[in-house]
């Protein structure tokens, strides 16, 4: 039941068996922890430097990996400018690529 | 003469005729229309599966229209003059992909589309697009190759833009139509050049004649330009996020199948039609475009705030993986090392895996829009409280697309990584980096749309048909991930082999000898 990849193999069933083993180990370790935790009590609320927990707080999708996205912004801004949404730009790129393709095909 | 002999033409004719009859059924009663669509869809899927069984157990299936017997491909002068349909393992494999996505889209559409918002029109165009895709995958002559390409283009643009009461879908349809028309004209010009040079349109006959003359290369350039655009290769991909992002969910997954049909057409041209004359330089070009497509699409996905466009860029990035793998196959075609074969197998396998997981994600986007009334990640949140099935399906599709084991995307990406590494470790590193970025993108999307506190929603509840459509694709994502070796051995390897070494078999099946 192994998928040969040319350089090695992949067996999802063996991987699953190992994953179940790791999950069981994690569960066993967790069960050794404190027993006085109770859901739905004050214990479950996050600690915000002593400030009260505001209602309905959600870190929206656009905020996740904020720093990561900011680091990529110079590259991404150029790519966004390239995706202008103007159909004549689309056609221009098609023509440019056609020229590149012809260059490769004719010179090969 | 048994019905089984006519399976290739029935697989195309049934959805084609079904599309034109569907509005008439709708005139009688909308329930009759839905029943008709289901019957046509079930019959089409049955024909495709029957054809695939014939191809994978017996061999290449040839069907000649207008001949005394379907296998009489040559006319009285020993010349292939009639229209032929040819189903080899690659064609049958692609037909199975369209059966999967078409079937799931049809089930989903029955519960998703609204009567007052063009349901009849959408379902008619869907069947027309399905027929066009199947025709493109099964045709054995270049003129019908162009005809079916145009049929898919017209039907796809109709499906994207039929909601004329909104502003954005018609605009997206117009942009897509401009690009598809230009691409179609390039293909038509290439067909005209080949016909002028050899006086024939039959692909097998042309393949036997093409030797790499100047005109052959001009035609190849035109075909590559048109089909790379249709497949969504960067920088000719810009129509794709507009089209995927504005289309209905059930339409978006058929557009994925349509894009893959364009990719298949490209493979058919470079491996079968020009198999003896394709140079490694063409392979390097395809590989470069593949790497560029993967990276640019993933980087664009990072900054998307609309869930539909985010998944659309994810879909484009996966086309890059397929081009990367096919490019490695093309580079090594004349030499024939084992890693070239594995790369091609990985690329072909990834087509099916991508169809299942990106299809599942697009259906989830439709479910989110239905439940929340919006697809804007800046306003979404907490959907997991109420939409548990959609949340699970989205997470499953996202993890599979990012290549997380043991789901199906991992198996095909592993084959691609390991084989591409033999050609260029840098390309593999870029591909792995893109997968990591894609995982980050989808974690962000899942966190934004589904996690967080419960929010008030303005949408409508999901129908069982929508959940059933998503469940079909989810089952494939899990099953293909758990038994990839069986899938590769029985479906993928024969399909890849049809491209890698199967050109002579294809020619012999059509031309005899």
XYZ file of C-alpha atoms in Angstrom:
621
model
C 0.000 0.000 0.000
C 2.931 2.343 -0.648
C 2.919 5.107 -3.242
C 6.287 5.136 -5.006
C 7.492 8.656 -5.712
C 10.670 7.857 -7.621
C 12.910 8.809 -4.704
C 10.995 7.217 -1.867
C 7.507 6.157 -0.858
C 4.444 7.422 0.938
C 2.165 5.280 3.071
C -0.833 7.219 4.415
C -2.042 4.284 6.519
C 1.285 4.028 8.387
C 1.220 7.821 8.813
C -2.318 7.624 10.203
C -1.325 4.867 12.657
C 1.572 7.035 13.864
C -0.700 10.089 14.087
C -3.196 8.144 16.206
C -0.299 7.021 18.448
C 0.883 10.621 18.888
C -2.694 11.764 19.596
C -3.108 9.071 22.257
C 0.200 10.093 23.840
C -0.900 13.740 23.868
C -4.233 12.775 25.430
C -2.453 10.721 28.116
C -0.093 13.607 28.922
C -3.036 16.026 29.084
C -4.910 13.732 31.434
C -1.960 13.979 33.840
C -2.469 17.742 34.146
C -4.571 19.782 36.598
C -8.024 18.373 37.287
C -9.600 21.558 38.673
C -10.138 23.256 35.259
C -13.810 23.902 34.472
C -15.262 25.117 31.173
C -17.593 28.110 31.125
C -16.161 29.614 34.320
C -13.829 32.559 34.758
C -10.943 30.125 34.309
C -11.746 29.929 30.563
C -11.544 33.699 29.880
C -8.284 35.069 28.457
C -6.108 37.331 30.630
C -5.917 40.819 29.078
C -3.537 42.589 31.511
C -6.288 42.704 34.090
C -8.693 44.554 31.768
C -12.263 43.195 31.476
C -12.936 40.976 28.469
C -14.945 42.970 25.846
C -18.015 41.347 24.289
C -17.928 39.923 20.741
C -14.217 40.430 20.082
C -12.925 38.686 16.958
C -9.570 39.029 15.271
C -10.727 39.343 11.674
C -9.143 37.479 8.802
C -7.307 40.549 7.521
C -5.466 40.980 10.847
C -4.007 37.500 11.047
C -0.353 37.372 9.908
C -0.419 41.176 9.816
C 3.371 41.491 10.109
C 3.905 38.767 7.575
C 1.616 40.479 5.045
C 3.255 43.854 5.727
C 6.676 42.340 5.029
C 5.417 41.073 1.696
C 3.625 44.310 0.836
C 6.301 45.858 -1.451
C 6.196 42.752 -3.649
C 2.458 42.325 -3.420
C 1.729 45.991 -4.205
C 3.622 45.622 -7.479
C 1.690 42.473 -8.263
C -1.599 44.221 -7.479
C -0.709 47.054 -9.843
C -0.012 44.422 -12.461
C -3.539 43.024 -11.891
C -5.142 46.275 -13.023
C -8.533 44.807 -13.968
C -8.332 46.588 -17.338
C -9.019 44.220 -20.193
C -6.590 45.925 -22.580
C -3.810 45.146 -20.082
C -4.877 41.504 -20.150
C -4.626 41.522 -23.947
C -1.224 43.241 -23.801
C 0.148 40.478 -21.597
C -1.312 37.864 -23.926
C 0.481 39.488 -26.872
C 3.737 39.793 -24.901
C 3.588 36.135 -23.916
C 2.748 35.124 -27.474
C 5.953 36.887 -28.557
C 7.938 35.029 -25.862
C 6.402 31.701 -26.893
C 7.227 32.380 -30.554
C 10.786 33.310 -29.631
C 11.266 30.030 -27.765
C 9.546 27.880 -30.392
C 11.344 29.489 -33.341
C 14.803 29.455 -31.790
C 14.564 25.910 -30.439
C -24.896 -3.229 -32.455
C -24.855 -2.632 -28.701
C -25.310 0.676 -26.918
C -21.838 0.253 -25.403
C -20.290 0.844 -28.837
C -21.804 4.327 -28.960
C -20.688 5.451 -25.515
C -18.183 8.108 -26.744
C -20.756 10.015 -28.795
C -23.521 9.517 -26.212
C -21.332 11.079 -23.507
C -21.255 14.279 -25.588
C -24.687 14.175 -27.235
C -26.740 13.556 -24.083
C -25.705 16.725 -22.177
C -25.750 18.723 -25.433
C -29.323 17.766 -26.313
C -30.261 17.843 -22.632
C -29.163 21.487 -22.464
C -31.474 22.542 -25.304
C -34.409 20.503 -23.992
C -34.078 21.814 -20.438
C -35.821 25.201 -21.001
C -38.739 23.330 -22.603
C -39.041 21.169 -19.494
C -38.970 24.325 -17.382
C -41.948 25.661 -19.361
C -43.975 22.643 -18.197
C -42.903 22.665 -14.540
C -39.751 23.518 -12.605
C -39.780 20.119 -10.910
C -39.803 18.413 -14.311
C -36.799 20.561 -15.276
C -34.888 19.507 -12.154
C -35.762 15.858 -12.780
C -34.642 16.198 -16.416
C -31.331 17.744 -15.330
C -30.782 14.919 -12.860
C -31.589 12.234 -15.466
C -29.308 13.866 -18.054
C -26.540 14.276 -15.459
C -26.842 10.682 -14.224
C -26.836 9.330 -17.796
C -23.793 11.447 -18.697
C -21.861 10.272 -15.638
C -22.845 6.644 -16.417
C -21.601 7.033 -20.012
C -18.300 8.531 -18.856
C -17.733 5.777 -16.288
C -18.582 3.098 -18.884
C -16.170 4.691 -21.341
C -13.440 4.873 -18.688
C -13.923 1.180 -17.831
C -13.643 0.301 -21.537
C -10.486 2.376 -21.961
C -8.728 1.218 -18.790
C -9.552 -2.466 -19.345
C -9.548 -2.865 -23.150
C -7.518 0.046 -24.542
C -7.976 3.124 -26.727
C -11.578 3.524 -27.937
C -12.161 5.042 -31.369
C -15.544 6.149 -32.674
C -16.036 7.371 -36.247
C -19.132 9.388 -37.039
C -20.939 8.519 -40.273
C -18.963 5.338 -40.921
C -20.501 1.878 -41.490
C -18.995 0.777 -38.205
C -17.681 3.088 -35.454
C -14.136 1.706 -35.726
C -13.808 2.373 -39.484
C -11.632 5.472 -39.145
C -10.197 5.440 -42.663
C -12.190 6.335 -45.764
C -12.140 4.369 -49.050
C -8.820 6.009 -50.011
C -7.192 4.986 -46.751
C -7.401 8.591 -45.517
C -9.027 9.661 -42.181
C -11.636 12.036 -43.612
C -14.520 11.580 -41.128
C -14.995 13.063 -37.669
C -13.457 10.739 -35.097
C -13.678 10.590 -31.340
C -10.666 9.030 -29.615
C -10.631 8.105 -25.948
C -7.246 7.034 -24.627
C -6.413 6.720 -20.926
C -5.657 10.466 -20.599
C -8.902 11.474 -22.313
C -10.887 9.037 -20.157
C -9.129 10.287 -17.017
C -10.055 13.868 -17.866
C -13.627 12.817 -18.631
C -13.780 11.292 -15.130
C -12.702 14.644 -13.656
C -15.498 16.397 -15.515
C -17.932 13.688 -14.342
C -16.932 14.298 -10.730
C -17.135 18.087 -10.894
C -20.172 18.108 -13.184
C -22.051 15.676 -10.941
C -21.207 17.590 -7.757
C -22.077 20.933 -9.393
C -25.430 19.627 -10.608
C -26.458 18.284 -7.197
C -25.327 21.507 -5.499
C -27.039 23.727 -8.087
C -30.428 22.111 -7.497
C -30.388 23.429 -3.935
C -28.332 26.565 -4.480
C -29.844 28.349 -7.474
C -33.003 30.365 -7.020
C -36.012 30.191 -9.361
C -36.270 33.950 -9.663
C -32.568 34.344 -10.475
C -32.109 32.502 -13.748
C -31.978 28.903 -12.533
C -33.150 27.509 -15.892
C -30.630 29.578 -17.849
C -27.781 28.616 -15.528
C -28.578 24.895 -15.697
C -28.900 24.956 -19.514
C -25.542 26.684 -19.884
C -23.995 24.281 -17.392
C -25.063 21.246 -19.469
C -23.782 22.982 -22.611
C -20.407 23.607 -20.957
C -20.273 19.996 -19.764
C -20.905 18.767 -23.326
C -18.197 21.096 -24.671
C -15.624 19.906 -22.140
C -16.341 16.261 -22.898
C -16.118 16.952 -26.618
C -12.756 18.671 -26.172
C -11.441 15.681 -24.231
C -12.684 13.055 -26.668
C -12.301 14.655 -30.092
C -9.773 13.191 -32.481
C -9.674 15.973 -35.056
C -8.400 19.516 -34.890
C -11.432 21.322 -36.262
C -13.764 19.848 -33.674
C -11.051 20.558 -31.129
C -11.561 24.231 -32.015
C -15.364 23.898 -32.127
C -15.542 22.341 -28.660
C -13.036 24.885 -27.341
C -15.360 27.647 -28.551
C -18.406 25.867 -27.130
C -16.762 25.786 -23.701
C -15.771 29.463 -24.034
C -19.246 30.691 -24.985
C -21.021 28.572 -22.366
C -18.507 29.540 -19.655
C -18.864 33.258 -20.372
C -22.654 32.909 -20.377
C -22.491 31.178 -17.004
C -20.228 33.855 -15.527
C -22.288 36.786 -16.745
C -25.914 35.642 -16.941
C -26.777 37.571 -13.760
C -27.225 40.766 -15.765
C -29.045 42.479 -12.888
C -25.692 42.732 -11.070
C -22.830 44.891 -12.318
C -19.759 42.759 -11.711
C -20.622 39.360 -13.286
C -21.273 40.789 -16.799
C -18.003 42.737 -16.572
C -16.096 39.590 -15.571
C -17.819 37.686 -18.399
C -16.857 40.367 -20.914
C -13.183 40.300 -19.893
C -13.149 36.513 -20.023
C -14.875 36.521 -23.402
C -12.297 38.912 -24.901
C -9.462 36.651 -23.763
C -11.207 33.437 -24.829
C -12.003 34.857 -28.284
C -8.374 35.867 -28.832
C -7.174 32.466 -27.615
C -9.752 30.738 -29.818
C -8.625 32.733 -32.853
C -5.029 31.682 -32.251
C -6.108 28.041 -32.151
C -8.217 28.497 -35.317
C -5.271 30.071 -37.151
C -3.043 27.167 -36.063
C -5.643 24.666 -37.305
C -5.838 26.521 -40.629
C -2.029 26.446 -40.983
C -1.879 22.706 -40.281
C -4.773 22.050 -42.678
C -3.115 24.152 -45.376
C 0.167 22.311 -44.892
C -1.088 18.731 -44.693
C -4.627 18.839 -46.080
C -5.976 16.985 -43.056
C -7.520 17.692 -39.685
C -7.269 14.295 -38.035
C -4.944 14.580 -35.017
C -3.362 11.161 -35.429
C -2.726 11.769 -39.133
C -1.278 15.221 -38.414
C 0.865 13.826 -35.608
C 2.372 11.305 -38.010
C 3.131 14.097 -40.517
C 4.432 16.889 -38.284
C 8.203 17.037 -38.499
C 9.076 20.473 -37.133
C 8.901 22.649 -40.263
C 8.651 26.431 -39.967
C 4.864 26.294 -40.414
C 4.619 23.516 -37.815
C 6.438 25.735 -35.350
C 4.257 28.755 -36.140
C 1.191 26.612 -35.499
C 2.743 25.289 -32.259
C 3.416 28.838 -31.078
C -0.190 29.849 -31.729
C -1.555 26.729 -30.034
C 0.698 27.236 -27.003
C -0.286 30.907 -26.697
C -4.025 30.210 -26.903
C -4.050 27.165 -24.649
C -1.697 28.534 -21.968
C -4.085 31.472 -21.652
C -7.082 29.135 -21.448
C -5.280 27.130 -18.747
C -4.662 30.290 -16.708
C -0.850 30.457 -16.837
C 0.702 33.671 -15.449
C 0.768 36.374 -16.862
C -2.239 35.390 -19.017
C -4.277 34.342 -15.990
C -5.898 37.660 -15.138
C -9.317 36.724 -16.474
C -9.451 33.776 -14.042
C -9.822 35.531 -10.656
C -12.474 37.813 -12.192
C -14.371 34.836 -13.597
C -14.033 32.515 -10.574
C -14.629 35.316 -8.109
C -17.856 36.573 -9.687
C -19.387 33.243 -10.753
C -21.883 31.280 -8.676
C -20.288 28.503 -6.611
C -21.710 25.744 -8.818
C -20.400 27.603 -11.868
C -16.961 28.198 -10.359
C -16.257 24.486 -9.969
C -17.286 23.821 -13.572
C -14.943 26.654 -14.573
C -12.192 24.767 -12.734
C -13.009 21.733 -14.890
C -13.015 24.007 -17.947
C -9.578 25.407 -17.080
C -8.309 21.866 -16.664
C -9.823 21.031 -20.061
C -7.637 23.816 -21.467
C -4.637 22.281 -19.719
C -5.546 18.879 -21.130
C -5.757 20.418 -24.609
C -2.253 21.816 -24.100
C -0.965 18.384 -23.022
C -2.649 16.744 -26.024
C -0.984 19.210 -28.390
C 2.555 19.022 -26.989
C 2.671 15.322 -26.124
C 0.501 13.722 -28.837
C 0.183 16.133 -31.775
C 3.781 17.410 -31.533
C 5.112 14.449 -29.534
C 7.805 13.707 -32.053
C 8.713 17.342 -32.677
C 8.400 19.014 -29.250
C 11.768 20.296 -28.040
C 13.093 20.495 -24.449
C 13.031 24.303 -24.780
C 9.231 24.161 -24.919
C 9.390 22.071 -21.743
C 11.587 24.684 -20.038
C 9.112 27.387 -21.084
C 6.192 25.452 -19.574
C 8.223 24.744 -16.409
C 9.109 28.430 -16.009
C 5.519 29.516 -16.500
C 4.438 26.863 -13.988
C 6.827 28.156 -11.311
C 5.779 31.751 -12.029
C 2.094 30.813 -11.826
C 2.528 29.074 -8.465
C 4.363 32.005 -6.882
C 2.381 34.948 -8.286
C -0.988 33.343 -7.554
C -0.082 32.487 -3.971
C 1.304 35.970 -3.290
C -1.885 37.506 -4.678
C -3.959 35.171 -2.484
C -2.165 36.499 0.611
C -3.774 39.952 0.335
C -7.291 39.001 -0.792
C -10.141 39.981 1.477
C -12.873 38.409 -0.636
C -13.206 34.684 0.049
C -14.162 33.875 -3.561
C -11.158 35.669 -5.053
C -8.875 34.133 -2.420
C -9.948 30.616 -3.430
C -9.678 31.685 -7.097
C -5.999 32.567 -6.669
C -5.537 29.264 -4.830
C -6.999 27.526 -7.884
C -4.630 29.361 -10.241
C -1.627 28.419 -8.106
C -2.527 24.740 -8.482
C -2.489 25.100 -12.270
C 1.125 26.185 -11.766
C 1.973 22.867 -10.078
C 0.479 20.964 -13.010
C 2.406 23.065 -15.546
C 5.587 22.597 -13.522
C 5.192 18.821 -13.565
C 4.194 18.678 -17.232
C 7.128 20.926 -18.128
C 9.560 18.512 -16.449
C 7.894 15.697 -18.390
C 8.349 17.625 -21.651
C 11.983 18.512 -20.922
C 12.811 14.852 -20.418
C 10.448 13.401 -23.044
C 13.143 12.520 -25.550
C 15.551 11.147 -22.922
C 13.020 9.270 -20.816
C 14.417 9.246 -17.243
C 12.203 7.808 -14.503
C 11.772 11.176 -12.764
C 10.202 12.612 -15.921
C 7.590 9.861 -15.837
C 6.954 10.422 -12.092
C 6.654 14.184 -12.672
C 4.036 13.619 -15.323
C 2.187 11.164 -13.080
C 2.313 13.705 -10.256
C 0.949 16.439 -12.523
C -1.857 14.242 -13.846
C -2.710 13.021 -10.326
C -2.745 16.615 -9.106
C -5.361 17.482 -11.731
C -7.847 15.106 -10.097
C -6.851 16.120 -6.573
C -7.081 19.808 -7.378
C -10.485 19.287 -8.976
C -11.780 17.678 -5.780
C -10.316 20.049 -3.184
C -10.616 23.359 -5.025
C -14.119 22.308 -6.114
C -14.978 21.640 -2.476
C -13.617 25.059 -1.471
C -15.656 26.889 -4.120
C -18.820 25.096 -2.983
C -17.990 26.152 0.592
C -17.618 29.759 -0.579
C -21.138 29.517 -2.025
C -22.397 28.096 1.267
C -20.732 30.943 3.209
C -22.289 33.549 0.898
C -25.677 31.867 1.318
C -25.407 31.632 5.113
C -23.813 35.015 5.850
C -25.006 37.017 2.858
C -21.417 38.059 2.099
C -18.013 36.691 1.172
C -16.030 39.601 2.613
C -13.467 38.350 5.142
C -13.485 41.762 6.859
C -17.082 41.272 7.987
C -17.307 37.487 8.317
C -16.722 35.551 11.524
C -18.099 32.889 13.814
C -19.722 30.793 11.096
C -18.495 27.579 12.715
C -21.160 28.036 15.420
C -23.984 27.535 12.957
C -22.426 26.061 9.790
C -20.613 23.070 11.200
C -20.642 20.981 8.012
C -19.443 23.882 5.860
C -16.670 24.623 8.373
C -15.512 21.013 8.295
C -15.635 20.830 4.506
C -13.741 24.119 4.134
C -11.023 23.008 6.541
C -10.743 19.667 4.746
C -10.460 21.307 1.322
C -7.971 23.917 2.527
C -5.698 21.370 4.200
C -5.822 19.129 1.136
C -5.023 22.031 -1.186
C -2.059 23.048 0.960
C -0.774 19.462 0.789
C -1.229 18.382 4.404
C -0.987 14.586 4.916
C -2.814 12.251 4.686
C -5.155 14.119 2.328
C -5.051 13.754 -1.449
C -3.140 16.959 -2.222
C -0.119 15.716 -0.290
C 0.360 12.559 -2.358
C 0.437 14.319 -5.740
C 2.526 17.233 -4.462
C 5.069 14.800 -3.009
C 5.414 13.168 -6.429
C 5.851 16.592 -8.037
C 8.392 17.826 -5.440
C 10.584 14.740 -5.616
C 10.620 14.545 -9.399
C 11.041 18.273 -10.049
C 13.949 18.204 -7.569
C 15.848 16.006 -10.032
C 15.617 18.748 -12.644
C 16.042 21.763 -10.365
C 16.118 21.847 -6.532
C 15.372 25.590 -6.707
C 12.039 24.950 -8.421
C 11.131 22.413 -5.741
C 12.058 24.884 -3.012
C 9.804 27.508 -4.641
C 6.964 25.002 -4.930
C 7.273 23.994 -1.255
C 7.446 27.668 -0.213
C 4.274 28.360 -2.191
C 2.519 25.473 -0.429
C 3.488 26.886 2.973
C 2.203 30.324 1.944
C -1.012 28.731 0.700
C -1.501 27.019 4.064
C -1.041 30.394 5.792
C -3.570 31.971 3.421
C -6.206 29.350 4.126
C -5.598 29.330 7.879
C -6.212 33.082 7.734
C -9.380 32.579 5.688
C -10.674 29.880 8.036
C -9.908 31.954 11.106
C -11.553 35.017 9.606
C -14.727 33.378 8.324
C -15.447 30.531 10.693
C -13.820 31.213 14.070
C -14.604 33.880 16.627
C -17.820 34.706 18.463
C -21.215 34.056 16.907
C -22.454 36.886 14.662
C -25.921 37.793 13.446
C -26.320 36.679 9.837
C -28.547 37.940 7.057
C -28.385 34.855 4.853
C -30.546 31.789 4.300
C -30.083 28.199 5.566
C -28.256 25.666 3.422
C -30.238 23.032 1.578
C -29.487 19.273 1.834
C -28.589 19.270 -1.903
C -25.800 21.785 -1.256
C -24.410 19.667 1.570
C -24.659 16.559 -0.622
C -22.684 18.257 -3.403
C -19.935 19.191 -0.941
C -19.986 15.713 0.626
C -19.319 14.043 -2.750
C -16.088 16.011 -3.171
C -15.100 15.601 0.503
C -15.312 11.817 0.153
C -12.968 11.947 -2.863
C -10.501 14.197 -0.984
C -10.298 11.690 1.891
C -10.447 8.486 -0.176
C -7.798 9.548 -2.709
C -5.581 10.589 0.186
C -5.877 7.251 1.964
C -5.283 4.986 -1.045
C -3.171 7.054 -3.447
C -1.233 4.006 -4.615
C -4.399 2.356 -5.966
C -5.446 5.546 -7.745
C -1.998 6.032 -9.261
C -1.658 2.401 -10.334
C -5.099 2.029 -11.929
C -5.959 5.527 -13.163
C -3.065 7.977 -13.068
C -0.207 5.828 -14.378
C -2.114 4.695 -17.516
C -3.212 8.292 -18.151
C 0.325 9.681 -17.775
C 1.699 6.817 -19.858
C -0.720 7.768 -22.660
C 1.140 11.085 -22.853
C 4.628 9.816 -22.035
C 4.904 6.832 -24.400
C 1.353 6.374 -25.688
C 1.573 8.444 -28.867
C 2.299 5.413 -31.056
C -0.607 3.494 -29.509
C -2.889 6.488 -30.180
C -1.737 6.715 -33.807
C -2.096 2.967 -34.333
C -5.629 2.967 -32.896
C -6.740 5.638 -35.373
C -4.620 4.955 -38.438
C -4.222 1.199 -38.056
C -0.955 -0.704 -38.257
